[in-house]
């Protein structure tokens, strides 16, 4: 796993072989972040990384200048790995939380400039996640939500859907708040 660009560009982290996490491929990560430069300036942004897994996205976000990143991961070993990676980067502004993503969403009172979610593709609640993000008003008015999912999901009819991108077997749906006017 490597950081693509920014302050920590080129840094590598070896993921333990025992991990069940499926990190976003470097190819897919690089491509989706290229797309996102047209949507958001990460410098000074507040970000949320749900189902953080290896922490790859959180590390990328802090490298790109986010002022604050919240990383939520339920698995104990994955959470520990994220903390170890953060220590190697001299503790950047990332708050790594160990806990259930759905509980976090329900209790969160913050709003974010950027939210990334990469749940297990087989998660039965996966189709509900975009609506939960908007029902709980977690995005700022100009915010962006990127949802990684399998090829079998289609979110194009969701009212906040903006576009879909596919890189190999990795699919991203991009959402934004509706603008009144």
PDB file of N, CA, C and O in Angstrom, residues 51-115:
ATOM      1  N   UNK A  51     -15.327   2.494   7.246  1.00  0.00           N
ATOM      2  CA  UNK A  51     -14.836   1.146   6.910  1.00  0.00           C
ATOM      3  C   UNK A  51     -13.384   1.288   6.441  1.00  0.00           C
ATOM      4  O   UNK A  51     -13.017   0.872   5.342  1.00  0.00           O
ATOM      5  N   UNK A  52     -12.549   1.879   7.270  1.00  0.00           N
ATOM      6  CA  UNK A  52     -11.191   2.283   6.886  1.00  0.00           C
ATOM      7  C   UNK A  52     -10.279   1.141   6.467  1.00  0.00           C
ATOM      8  O   UNK A  52      -9.340   1.359   5.707  1.00  0.00           O
ATOM      9  N   UNK A  53     -10.524  -0.050   6.982  1.00  0.00           N
ATOM     10  CA  UNK A  53      -9.708  -1.199   6.571  1.00  0.00           C
ATOM     11  C   UNK A  53      -8.252  -1.006   6.933  1.00  0.00           C
ATOM     12  O   UNK A  53      -7.873  -1.003   8.099  1.00  0.00           O
ATOM     13  N   UNK A  54      -7.409  -0.795   5.935  1.00  0.00           N
ATOM     14  CA  UNK A  54      -5.968  -0.616   6.150  1.00  0.00           C
ATOM     15  C   UNK A  54      -5.602   0.832   6.455  1.00  0.00           C
ATOM     16  O   UNK A  54      -4.456   1.116   6.785  1.00  0.00           O
ATOM     17  N   UNK A  55      -6.547   1.752   6.288  1.00  0.00           N
ATOM     18  CA  UNK A  55      -6.255   3.168   6.510  1.00  0.00           C
ATOM     19  C   UNK A  55      -5.696   3.862   5.286  1.00  0.00           C
ATOM     20  O   UNK A  55      -5.322   5.030   5.338  1.00  0.00           O
ATOM     21  N   UNK A  56      -5.645   3.170   4.168  1.00  0.00           N
ATOM     22  CA  UNK A  56      -5.067   3.713   2.937  1.00  0.00           C
ATOM     23  C   UNK A  56      -5.670   5.065   2.542  1.00  0.00           C
ATOM     24  O   UNK A  56      -4.949   6.001   2.197  1.00  0.00           O
ATOM     25  N   UNK A  57      -6.981   5.180   2.606  1.00  0.00           N
ATOM     26  CA  UNK A  57      -7.646   6.423   2.202  1.00  0.00           C
ATOM     27  C   UNK A  57      -7.368   7.525   3.225  1.00  0.00           C
ATOM     28  O   UNK A  57      -7.087   8.670   2.863  1.00  0.00           O
ATOM     29  N   UNK A  58      -7.420   7.200   4.511  1.00  0.00           N
ATOM     30  CA  UNK A  58      -7.118   8.189   5.551  1.00  0.00           C
ATOM     31  C   UNK A  58      -5.711   8.744   5.383  1.00  0.00           C
ATOM     32  O   UNK A  58      -5.486   9.955   5.500  1.00  0.00           O
ATOM     33  N   UNK A  59      -4.754   7.866   5.104  1.00  0.00           N
ATOM     34  CA  UNK A  59      -3.369   8.304   4.909  1.00  0.00           C
ATOM     35  C   UNK A  59      -3.263   9.197   3.673  1.00  0.00           C
ATOM     36  O   UNK A  59      -2.556  10.217   3.693  1.00  0.00           O
ATOM     37  N   UNK A  60      -3.952   8.821   2.619  1.00  0.00           N
ATOM     38  CA  UNK A  60      -3.944   9.628   1.391  1.00  0.00           C
ATOM     39  C   UNK A  60      -4.542  11.012   1.652  1.00  0.00           C
ATOM     40  O   UNK A  60      -4.025  12.029   1.189  1.00  0.00           O
ATOM     41  N   UNK A  61      -5.635  11.051   2.406  1.00  0.00           N
ATOM     42  CA  UNK A  61      -6.306  12.323   2.692  1.00  0.00           C
ATOM     43  C   UNK A  61      -5.421  13.255   3.516  1.00  0.00           C
ATOM     44  O   UNK A  61      -5.327  14.446   3.226  1.00  0.00           O
ATOM     45  N   UNK A  62      -4.755  12.710   4.523  1.00  0.00           N
ATOM     46  CA  UNK A  62      -3.883  13.564   5.330  1.00  0.00           C
ATOM     47  C   UNK A  62      -2.672  14.012   4.519  1.00  0.00           C
ATOM     48  O   UNK A  62      -2.220  15.146   4.645  1.00  0.00           O
ATOM     49  N   UNK A  63      -2.173  13.154   3.654  1.00  0.00           N
ATOM     50  CA  UNK A  63      -1.050  13.527   2.796  1.00  0.00           C
ATOM     51  C   UNK A  63      -1.417  14.669   1.857  1.00  0.00           C
ATOM     52  O   UNK A  63      -0.600  15.516   1.535  1.00  0.00           O
ATOM     53  N   UNK A  64      -2.679  14.707   1.446  1.00  0.00           N
ATOM     54  CA  UNK A  64      -3.156  15.746   0.525  1.00  0.00           C
ATOM     55  C   UNK A  64      -3.569  17.037   1.239  1.00  0.00           C
ATOM     56  O   UNK A  64      -4.087  17.946   0.599  1.00  0.00           O
ATOM     57  N   UNK A  65      -3.369  17.100   2.549  1.00  0.00           N
ATOM     58  CA  UNK A  65      -3.559  18.361   3.250  1.00  0.00           C
ATOM     59  C   UNK A  65      -4.837  18.529   4.043  1.00  0.00           C
ATOM     60  O   UNK A  65      -5.145  19.643   4.482  1.00  0.00           O
ATOM     61  N   UNK A  66      -5.596  17.450   4.249  1.00  0.00           N
ATOM     62  CA  UNK A  66      -6.798  17.585   5.078  1.00  0.00           C
ATOM     63  C   UNK A  66      -6.392  18.046   6.486  1.00  0.00           C
ATOM     64  O   UNK A  66      -5.412  17.559   7.044  1.00  0.00           O
ATOM     65  N   UNK A  67      -7.168  18.973   7.025  1.00  0.00           N
ATOM     66  CA  UNK A  67      -6.888  19.496   8.358  1.00  0.00           C
ATOM     67  C   UNK A  67      -7.239  18.476   9.430  1.00  0.00           C
ATOM     68  O   UNK A  67      -6.611  18.427  10.485  1.00  0.00           O
ATOM     69  N   UNK A  68      -8.258  17.664   9.151  1.00  0.00           N
ATOM     70  CA  UNK A  68      -8.696  16.667  10.114  1.00  0.00           C
ATOM     71  C   UNK A  68      -9.339  15.500   9.370  1.00  0.00           C
ATOM     72  O   UNK A  68     -10.162  15.706   8.477  1.00  0.00           O
ATOM     73  N   UNK A  69      -8.942  14.290   9.735  1.00  0.00           N
ATOM     74  CA  UNK A  69      -9.496  13.076   9.142  1.00  0.00           C
ATOM     75  C   UNK A  69      -9.948  12.167  10.286  1.00  0.00           C
ATOM     76  O   UNK A  69      -9.193  11.925  11.227  1.00  0.00           O
ATOM     77  N   UNK A  70     -11.177  11.684  10.175  1.00  0.00           N
ATOM     78  CA  UNK A  70     -11.687  10.692  11.115  1.00  0.00           C
ATOM     79  C   UNK A  70     -11.767   9.369  10.380  1.00  0.00           C
ATOM     80  O   UNK A  70     -12.371   9.278   9.309  1.00  0.00           O
ATOM     81  N   UNK A  71     -11.147   8.358  10.959  1.00  0.00           N
ATOM     82  CA  UNK A  71     -11.072   7.029  10.365  1.00  0.00           C
ATOM     83  C   UNK A  71     -11.838   6.076  11.269  1.00  0.00           C
ATOM     84  O   UNK A  71     -11.531   5.972  12.457  1.00  0.00           O
ATOM     85  N   UNK A  72     -12.858   5.403  10.717  1.00  0.00           N
ATOM     86  CA  UNK A  72     -13.692   4.509  11.531  1.00  0.00           C
ATOM     87  C   UNK A  72     -13.548   3.075  11.017  1.00  0.00           C
ATOM     88  O   UNK A  72     -13.849   2.785   9.857  1.00  0.00           O
ATOM     89  N   UNK A  73     -13.091   2.195  11.893  1.00  0.00           N
ATOM     90  CA  UNK A  73     -12.861   0.794  11.545  1.00  0.00           C
ATOM     91  C   UNK A  73     -13.219  -0.086  12.735  1.00  0.00           C
ATOM     92  O   UNK A  73     -12.800   0.185  13.864  1.00  0.00           O
ATOM     93  N   UNK A  74     -13.995  -1.131  12.501  1.00  0.00           N
ATOM     94  CA  UNK A  74     -14.448  -2.008  13.586  1.00  0.00           C
ATOM     95  C   UNK A  74     -13.430  -3.081  13.962  1.00  0.00           C
ATOM     96  O   UNK A  74     -13.319  -3.451  15.135  1.00  0.00           O
ATOM     97  N   UNK A  75     -12.679  -3.594  13.007  1.00  0.00           N
ATOM     98  CA  UNK A  75     -11.765  -4.705  13.262  1.00  0.00           C
ATOM     99  C   UNK A  75     -10.565  -4.263  14.109  1.00  0.00           C
ATOM    100  O   UNK A  75      -9.876  -3.298  13.770  1.00  0.00           O
ATOM    101  N   UNK A  76     -10.323  -4.982  15.196  1.00  0.00           N
ATOM    102  CA  UNK A  76      -9.256  -4.631  16.139  1.00  0.00           C
ATOM    103  C   UNK A  76      -7.880  -4.601  15.472  1.00  0.00           C
ATOM    104  O   UNK A  76      -7.094  -3.668  15.661  1.00  0.00           O
ATOM    105  N   UNK A  77      -7.560  -5.643  14.694  1.00  0.00           N
ATOM    106  CA  UNK A  77      -6.236  -5.722  14.070  1.00  0.00           C
ATOM    107  C   UNK A  77      -6.047  -4.635  13.015  1.00  0.00           C
ATOM    108  O   UNK A  77      -4.968  -4.053  12.896  1.00  0.00           O
ATOM    109  N   UNK A  78      -7.085  -4.352  12.263  1.00  0.00           N
ATOM    110  CA  UNK A  78      -6.995  -3.306  11.242  1.00  0.00           C
ATOM    111  C   UNK A  78      -6.819  -1.948  11.912  1.00  0.00           C
ATOM    112  O   UNK A  78      -6.012  -1.129  11.459  1.00  0.00           O
ATOM    113  N   UNK A  79      -7.561  -1.714  12.990  1.00  0.00           N
ATOM    114  CA  UNK A  79      -7.447  -0.456  13.729  1.00  0.00           C
ATOM    115  C   UNK A  79      -6.024  -0.284  14.263  1.00  0.00           C
ATOM    116  O   UNK A  79      -5.427   0.789  14.155  1.00  0.00           O
ATOM    117  N   UNK A  80      -5.476  -1.341  14.821  1.00  0.00           N
ATOM    118  CA  UNK A  80      -4.102  -1.297  15.341  1.00  0.00           C
ATOM    119  C   UNK A  80      -3.117  -0.980  14.216  1.00  0.00           C
ATOM    120  O   UNK A  80      -2.190  -0.181  14.394  1.00  0.00           O
ATOM    121  N   UNK A  81      -3.306  -1.580  13.054  1.00  0.00           N
ATOM    122  CA  UNK A  81      -2.434  -1.322  11.909  1.00  0.00           C
ATOM    123  C   UNK A  81      -2.502   0.162  11.507  1.00  0.00           C
ATOM    124  O   UNK A  81      -1.484   0.784  11.224  1.00  0.00           O
ATOM    125  N   UNK A  82      -3.712   0.726  11.476  1.00  0.00           N
ATOM    126  CA  UNK A  82      -3.881   2.149  11.140  1.00  0.00           C
ATOM    127  C   UNK A  82      -3.100   3.011  12.138  1.00  0.00           C
ATOM    128  O   UNK A  82      -2.372   3.928  11.743  1.00  0.00           O
ATOM    129  N   UNK A  83      -3.222   2.700  13.424  1.00  0.00           N
ATOM    130  CA  UNK A  83      -2.489   3.459  14.444  1.00  0.00           C
ATOM    131  C   UNK A  83      -0.977   3.362  14.231  1.00  0.00           C
ATOM    132  O   UNK A  83      -0.257   4.361  14.360  1.00  0.00           O
ATOM    133  N   UNK A  84      -0.489   2.169  13.863  1.00  0.00           N
ATOM    134  CA  UNK A  84       0.946   1.995  13.603  1.00  0.00           C
ATOM    135  C   UNK A  84       1.393   2.836  12.404  1.00  0.00           C
ATOM    136  O   UNK A  84       2.454   3.460  12.433  1.00  0.00           O
ATOM    137  N   UNK A  85       0.581   2.869  11.356  1.00  0.00           N
ATOM    138  CA  UNK A  85       0.914   3.684  10.176  1.00  0.00           C
ATOM    139  C   UNK A  85       0.960   5.163  10.547  1.00  0.00           C
ATOM    140  O   UNK A  85       1.860   5.890  10.111  1.00  0.00           O
ATOM    141  N   UNK A  86       0.014   5.602  11.351  1.00  0.00           N
ATOM    142  CA  UNK A  86      -0.030   7.006  11.762  1.00  0.00           C
ATOM    143  C   UNK A  86       1.208   7.370  12.574  1.00  0.00           C
ATOM    144  O   UNK A  86       1.772   8.459  12.394  1.00  0.00           O
ATOM    145  N   UNK A  87       1.664   6.459  13.433  1.00  0.00           N
ATOM    146  CA  UNK A  87       2.878   6.714  14.210  1.00  0.00           C
ATOM    147  C   UNK A  87       4.087   6.871  13.291  1.00  0.00           C
ATOM    148  O   UNK A  87       4.936   7.717  13.527  1.00  0.00           O
ATOM    149  N   UNK A  88       4.147   6.067  12.235  1.00  0.00           N
ATOM    150  CA  UNK A  88       5.266   6.151  11.293  1.00  0.00           C
ATOM    151  C   UNK A  88       5.276   7.488  10.551  1.00  0.00           C
ATOM    152  O   UNK A  88       6.319   7.910  10.046  1.00  0.00           O
ATOM    153  N   UNK A  89       4.137   8.140  10.486  1.00  0.00           N
ATOM    154  CA  UNK A  89       4.050   9.452   9.828  1.00  0.00           C
ATOM    155  C   UNK A  89       4.102  10.583  10.858  1.00  0.00           C
ATOM    156  O   UNK A  89       3.722  11.713  10.566  1.00  0.00           O
ATOM    157  N   UNK A  90       4.550  10.276  12.073  1.00  0.00           N
ATOM    158  CA  UNK A  90       4.640  11.260  13.161  1.00  0.00           C
ATOM    159  C   UNK A  90       3.281  11.832  13.530  1.00  0.00           C
ATOM    160  O   UNK A  90       3.122  13.041  13.704  1.00  0.00           O
ATOM    161  N   UNK A  91       2.292  10.962  13.619  1.00  0.00           N
ATOM    162  CA  UNK A  91       0.958  11.318  14.105  1.00  0.00           C
ATOM    163  C   UNK A  91       0.311  12.513  13.406  1.00  0.00           C
ATOM    164  O   UNK A  91       0.122  13.567  14.005  1.00  0.00           O
ATOM    165  N   UNK A  92      -0.054  12.353  12.141  1.00  0.00           N
ATOM    166  CA  UNK A  92      -0.749  13.420  11.415  1.00  0.00           C
ATOM    167  C   UNK A  92      -2.152  13.637  11.988  1.00  0.00           C
ATOM    168  O   UNK A  92      -2.577  12.887  12.870  1.00  0.00           O
ATOM    169  N   UNK A  93      -2.904  14.640  11.505  1.00  0.00           N
ATOM    170  CA  UNK A  93      -4.219  14.959  12.079  1.00  0.00           C
ATOM    171  C   UNK A  93      -5.315  13.948  11.703  1.00  0.00           C
ATOM    172  O   UNK A  93      -6.307  14.276  11.064  1.00  0.00           O
ATOM    173  N   UNK A  94      -5.101  12.702  12.095  1.00  0.00           N
ATOM    174  CA  UNK A  94      -6.069  11.633  11.845  1.00  0.00           C
ATOM    175  C   UNK A  94      -6.510  11.076  13.192  1.00  0.00           C
ATOM    176  O   UNK A  94      -5.675  10.728  14.024  1.00  0.00           O
ATOM    177  N   UNK A  95      -7.812  11.006  13.406  1.00  0.00           N
ATOM    178  CA  UNK A  95      -8.367  10.386  14.601  1.00  0.00           C
ATOM    179  C   UNK A  95      -8.880   9.011  14.186  1.00  0.00           C
ATOM    180  O   UNK A  95      -9.850   8.912  13.435  1.00  0.00           O
ATOM    181  N   UNK A  96      -8.179   7.974  14.625  1.00  0.00           N
ATOM    182  CA  UNK A  96      -8.553   6.600  14.267  1.00  0.00           C
ATOM    183  C   UNK A  96      -9.473   6.049  15.350  1.00  0.00           C
ATOM    184  O   UNK A  96      -9.059   5.863  16.489  1.00  0.00           O
ATOM    185  N   UNK A  97     -10.729   5.837  14.977  1.00  0.00           N
ATOM    186  CA  UNK A  97     -11.734   5.343  15.911  1.00  0.00           C
ATOM    187  C   UNK A  97     -12.019   3.873  15.633  1.00  0.00           C
ATOM    188  O   UNK A  97     -12.180   3.486  14.471  1.00  0.00           O
ATOM    189  N   UNK A  98     -12.078   3.082  16.698  1.00  0.00           N
ATOM    190  CA  UNK A  98     -12.443   1.682  16.528  1.00  0.00           C
ATOM    191  C   UNK A  98     -13.897   1.541  16.943  1.00  0.00           C
ATOM    192  O   UNK A  98     -14.264   1.833  18.083  1.00  0.00           O
ATOM    193  N   UNK A  99     -14.740   1.151  15.988  1.00  0.00           N
ATOM    194  CA  UNK A  99     -16.138   0.988  16.318  1.00  0.00           C
ATOM    195  C   UNK A  99     -16.990   0.703  15.104  1.00  0.00           C
ATOM    196  O   UNK A  99     -16.504   0.689  13.965  1.00  0.00           O
ATOM    197  N   UNK A 100     -18.259   0.498  15.363  1.00  0.00           N
ATOM    198  CA  UNK A 100     -19.235   0.185  14.336  1.00  0.00           C
ATOM    199  C   UNK A 100     -19.577   1.439  13.528  1.00  0.00           C
ATOM    200  O   UNK A 100     -19.957   2.462  14.109  1.00  0.00           O
ATOM    201  N   UNK A 101     -19.457   1.367  12.222  1.00  0.00           N
ATOM    202  CA  UNK A 101     -19.720   2.506  11.348  1.00  0.00           C
ATOM    203  C   UNK A 101     -21.167   2.989  11.479  1.00  0.00           C
ATOM    204  O   UNK A 101     -21.421   4.192  11.521  1.00  0.00           O
ATOM    205  N   UNK A 102     -22.114   2.072  11.565  1.00  0.00           N
ATOM    206  CA  UNK A 102     -23.521   2.478  11.633  1.00  0.00           C
ATOM    207  C   UNK A 102     -23.834   3.211  12.937  1.00  0.00           C
ATOM    208  O   UNK A 102     -24.566   4.202  12.937  1.00  0.00           O
ATOM    209  N   UNK A 103     -23.227   2.763  14.035  1.00  0.00           N
ATOM    210  CA  UNK A 103     -23.389   3.491  15.302  1.00  0.00           C
ATOM    211  C   UNK A 103     -22.759   4.872  15.193  1.00  0.00           C
ATOM    212  O   UNK A 103     -23.309   5.856  15.690  1.00  0.00           O
ATOM    213  N   UNK A 104     -21.587   4.933  14.574  1.00  0.00           N
ATOM    214  CA  UNK A 104     -20.917   6.224  14.407  1.00  0.00           C
ATOM    215  C   UNK A 104     -21.801   7.184  13.602  1.00  0.00           C
ATOM    216  O   UNK A 104     -22.000   8.334  14.002  1.00  0.00           O
ATOM    217  N   UNK A 105     -22.320   6.714  12.478  1.00  0.00           N
ATOM    218  CA  UNK A 105     -23.169   7.564  11.625  1.00  0.00           C
ATOM    219  C   UNK A 105     -24.371   8.077  12.422  1.00  0.00           C
ATOM    220  O   UNK A 105     -24.704   9.265  12.355  1.00  0.00           O
ATOM    221  N   UNK A 106     -25.014   7.195  13.171  1.00  0.00           N
ATOM    222  CA  UNK A 106     -26.220   7.589  13.918  1.00  0.00           C
ATOM    223  C   UNK A 106     -25.933   8.608  15.009  1.00  0.00           C
ATOM    224  O   UNK A 106     -26.780   9.449  15.314  1.00  0.00           O
ATOM    225  N   UNK A 107     -24.736   8.561  15.605  1.00  0.00           N
ATOM    226  CA  UNK A 107     -24.433   9.466  16.723  1.00  0.00           C
ATOM    227  C   UNK A 107     -23.602  10.680  16.332  1.00  0.00           C
ATOM    228  O   UNK A 107     -23.448  11.603  17.129  1.00  0.00           O
ATOM    229  N   UNK A 108     -23.074  10.717  15.132  1.00  0.00           N
ATOM    230  CA  UNK A 108     -22.184  11.795  14.706  1.00  0.00           C
ATOM    231  C   UNK A 108     -22.939  13.121  14.587  1.00  0.00           C
ATOM    232  O   UNK A 108     -24.000  13.185  13.966  1.00  0.00           O
ATOM    233  N   UNK A 109     -22.362  14.171  15.149  1.00  0.00           N
ATOM    234  CA  UNK A 109     -22.970  15.503  15.100  1.00  0.00           C
ATOM    235  C   UNK A 109     -22.163  16.464  14.214  1.00  0.00           C
ATOM    236  O   UNK A 109     -22.482  17.633  14.113  1.00  0.00           O
ATOM    237  N   UNK A 110     -21.103  15.967  13.598  1.00  0.00           N
ATOM    238  CA  UNK A 110     -20.245  16.805  12.747  1.00  0.00           C
ATOM    239  C   UNK A 110     -20.725  16.766  11.297  1.00  0.00           C
ATOM    240  O   UNK A 110     -21.459  15.870  10.899  1.00  0.00           O
ATOM    241  N   UNK A 111     -20.226  17.728  10.527  1.00  0.00           N
ATOM    242  CA  UNK A 111     -20.383  17.700   9.076  1.00  0.00           C
ATOM    243  C   UNK A 111     -18.992  17.697   8.462  1.00  0.00           C
ATOM    244  O   UNK A 111     -18.059  18.271   9.024  1.00  0.00           O
ATOM    245  N   UNK A 112     -18.880  17.075   7.303  1.00  0.00           N
ATOM    246  CA  UNK A 112     -17.582  16.891   6.669  1.00  0.00           C
ATOM    247  C   UNK A 112     -17.580  17.457   5.254  1.00  0.00           C
ATOM    248  O   UNK A 112     -18.609  17.477   4.580  1.00  0.00           O
ATOM    249  N   UNK A 113     -16.379  17.865   4.815  1.00  0.00           N
ATOM    250  CA  UNK A 113     -16.207  18.310   3.433  1.00  0.00           C
ATOM    251  C   UNK A 113     -16.160  17.108   2.499  1.00  0.00           C
ATOM    252  O   UNK A 113     -16.561  17.193   1.340  1.00  0.00           O
ATOM    253  N   UNK A 114     -15.647  15.994   3.033  1.00  0.00           N
ATOM    254  CA  UNK A 114     -15.449  14.801   2.213  1.00  0.00           C
ATOM    255  C   UNK A 114     -15.698  13.554   3.054  1.00  0.00           C
ATOM    256  O   UNK A 114     -15.222  13.461   4.181  1.00  0.00           O
ATOM    257  N   UNK A 115     -16.441  12.612   2.486  1.00  0.00           N
ATOM    258  CA  UNK A 115     -16.665  11.313   3.130  1.00  0.00           C
ATOM    259  C   UNK A 115     -16.351  10.225   2.111  1.00  0.00           C
ATOM    260  O   UNK A 115     -16.772  10.300   0.954  1.00  0.00           O
TER     261      UNK A 115
END
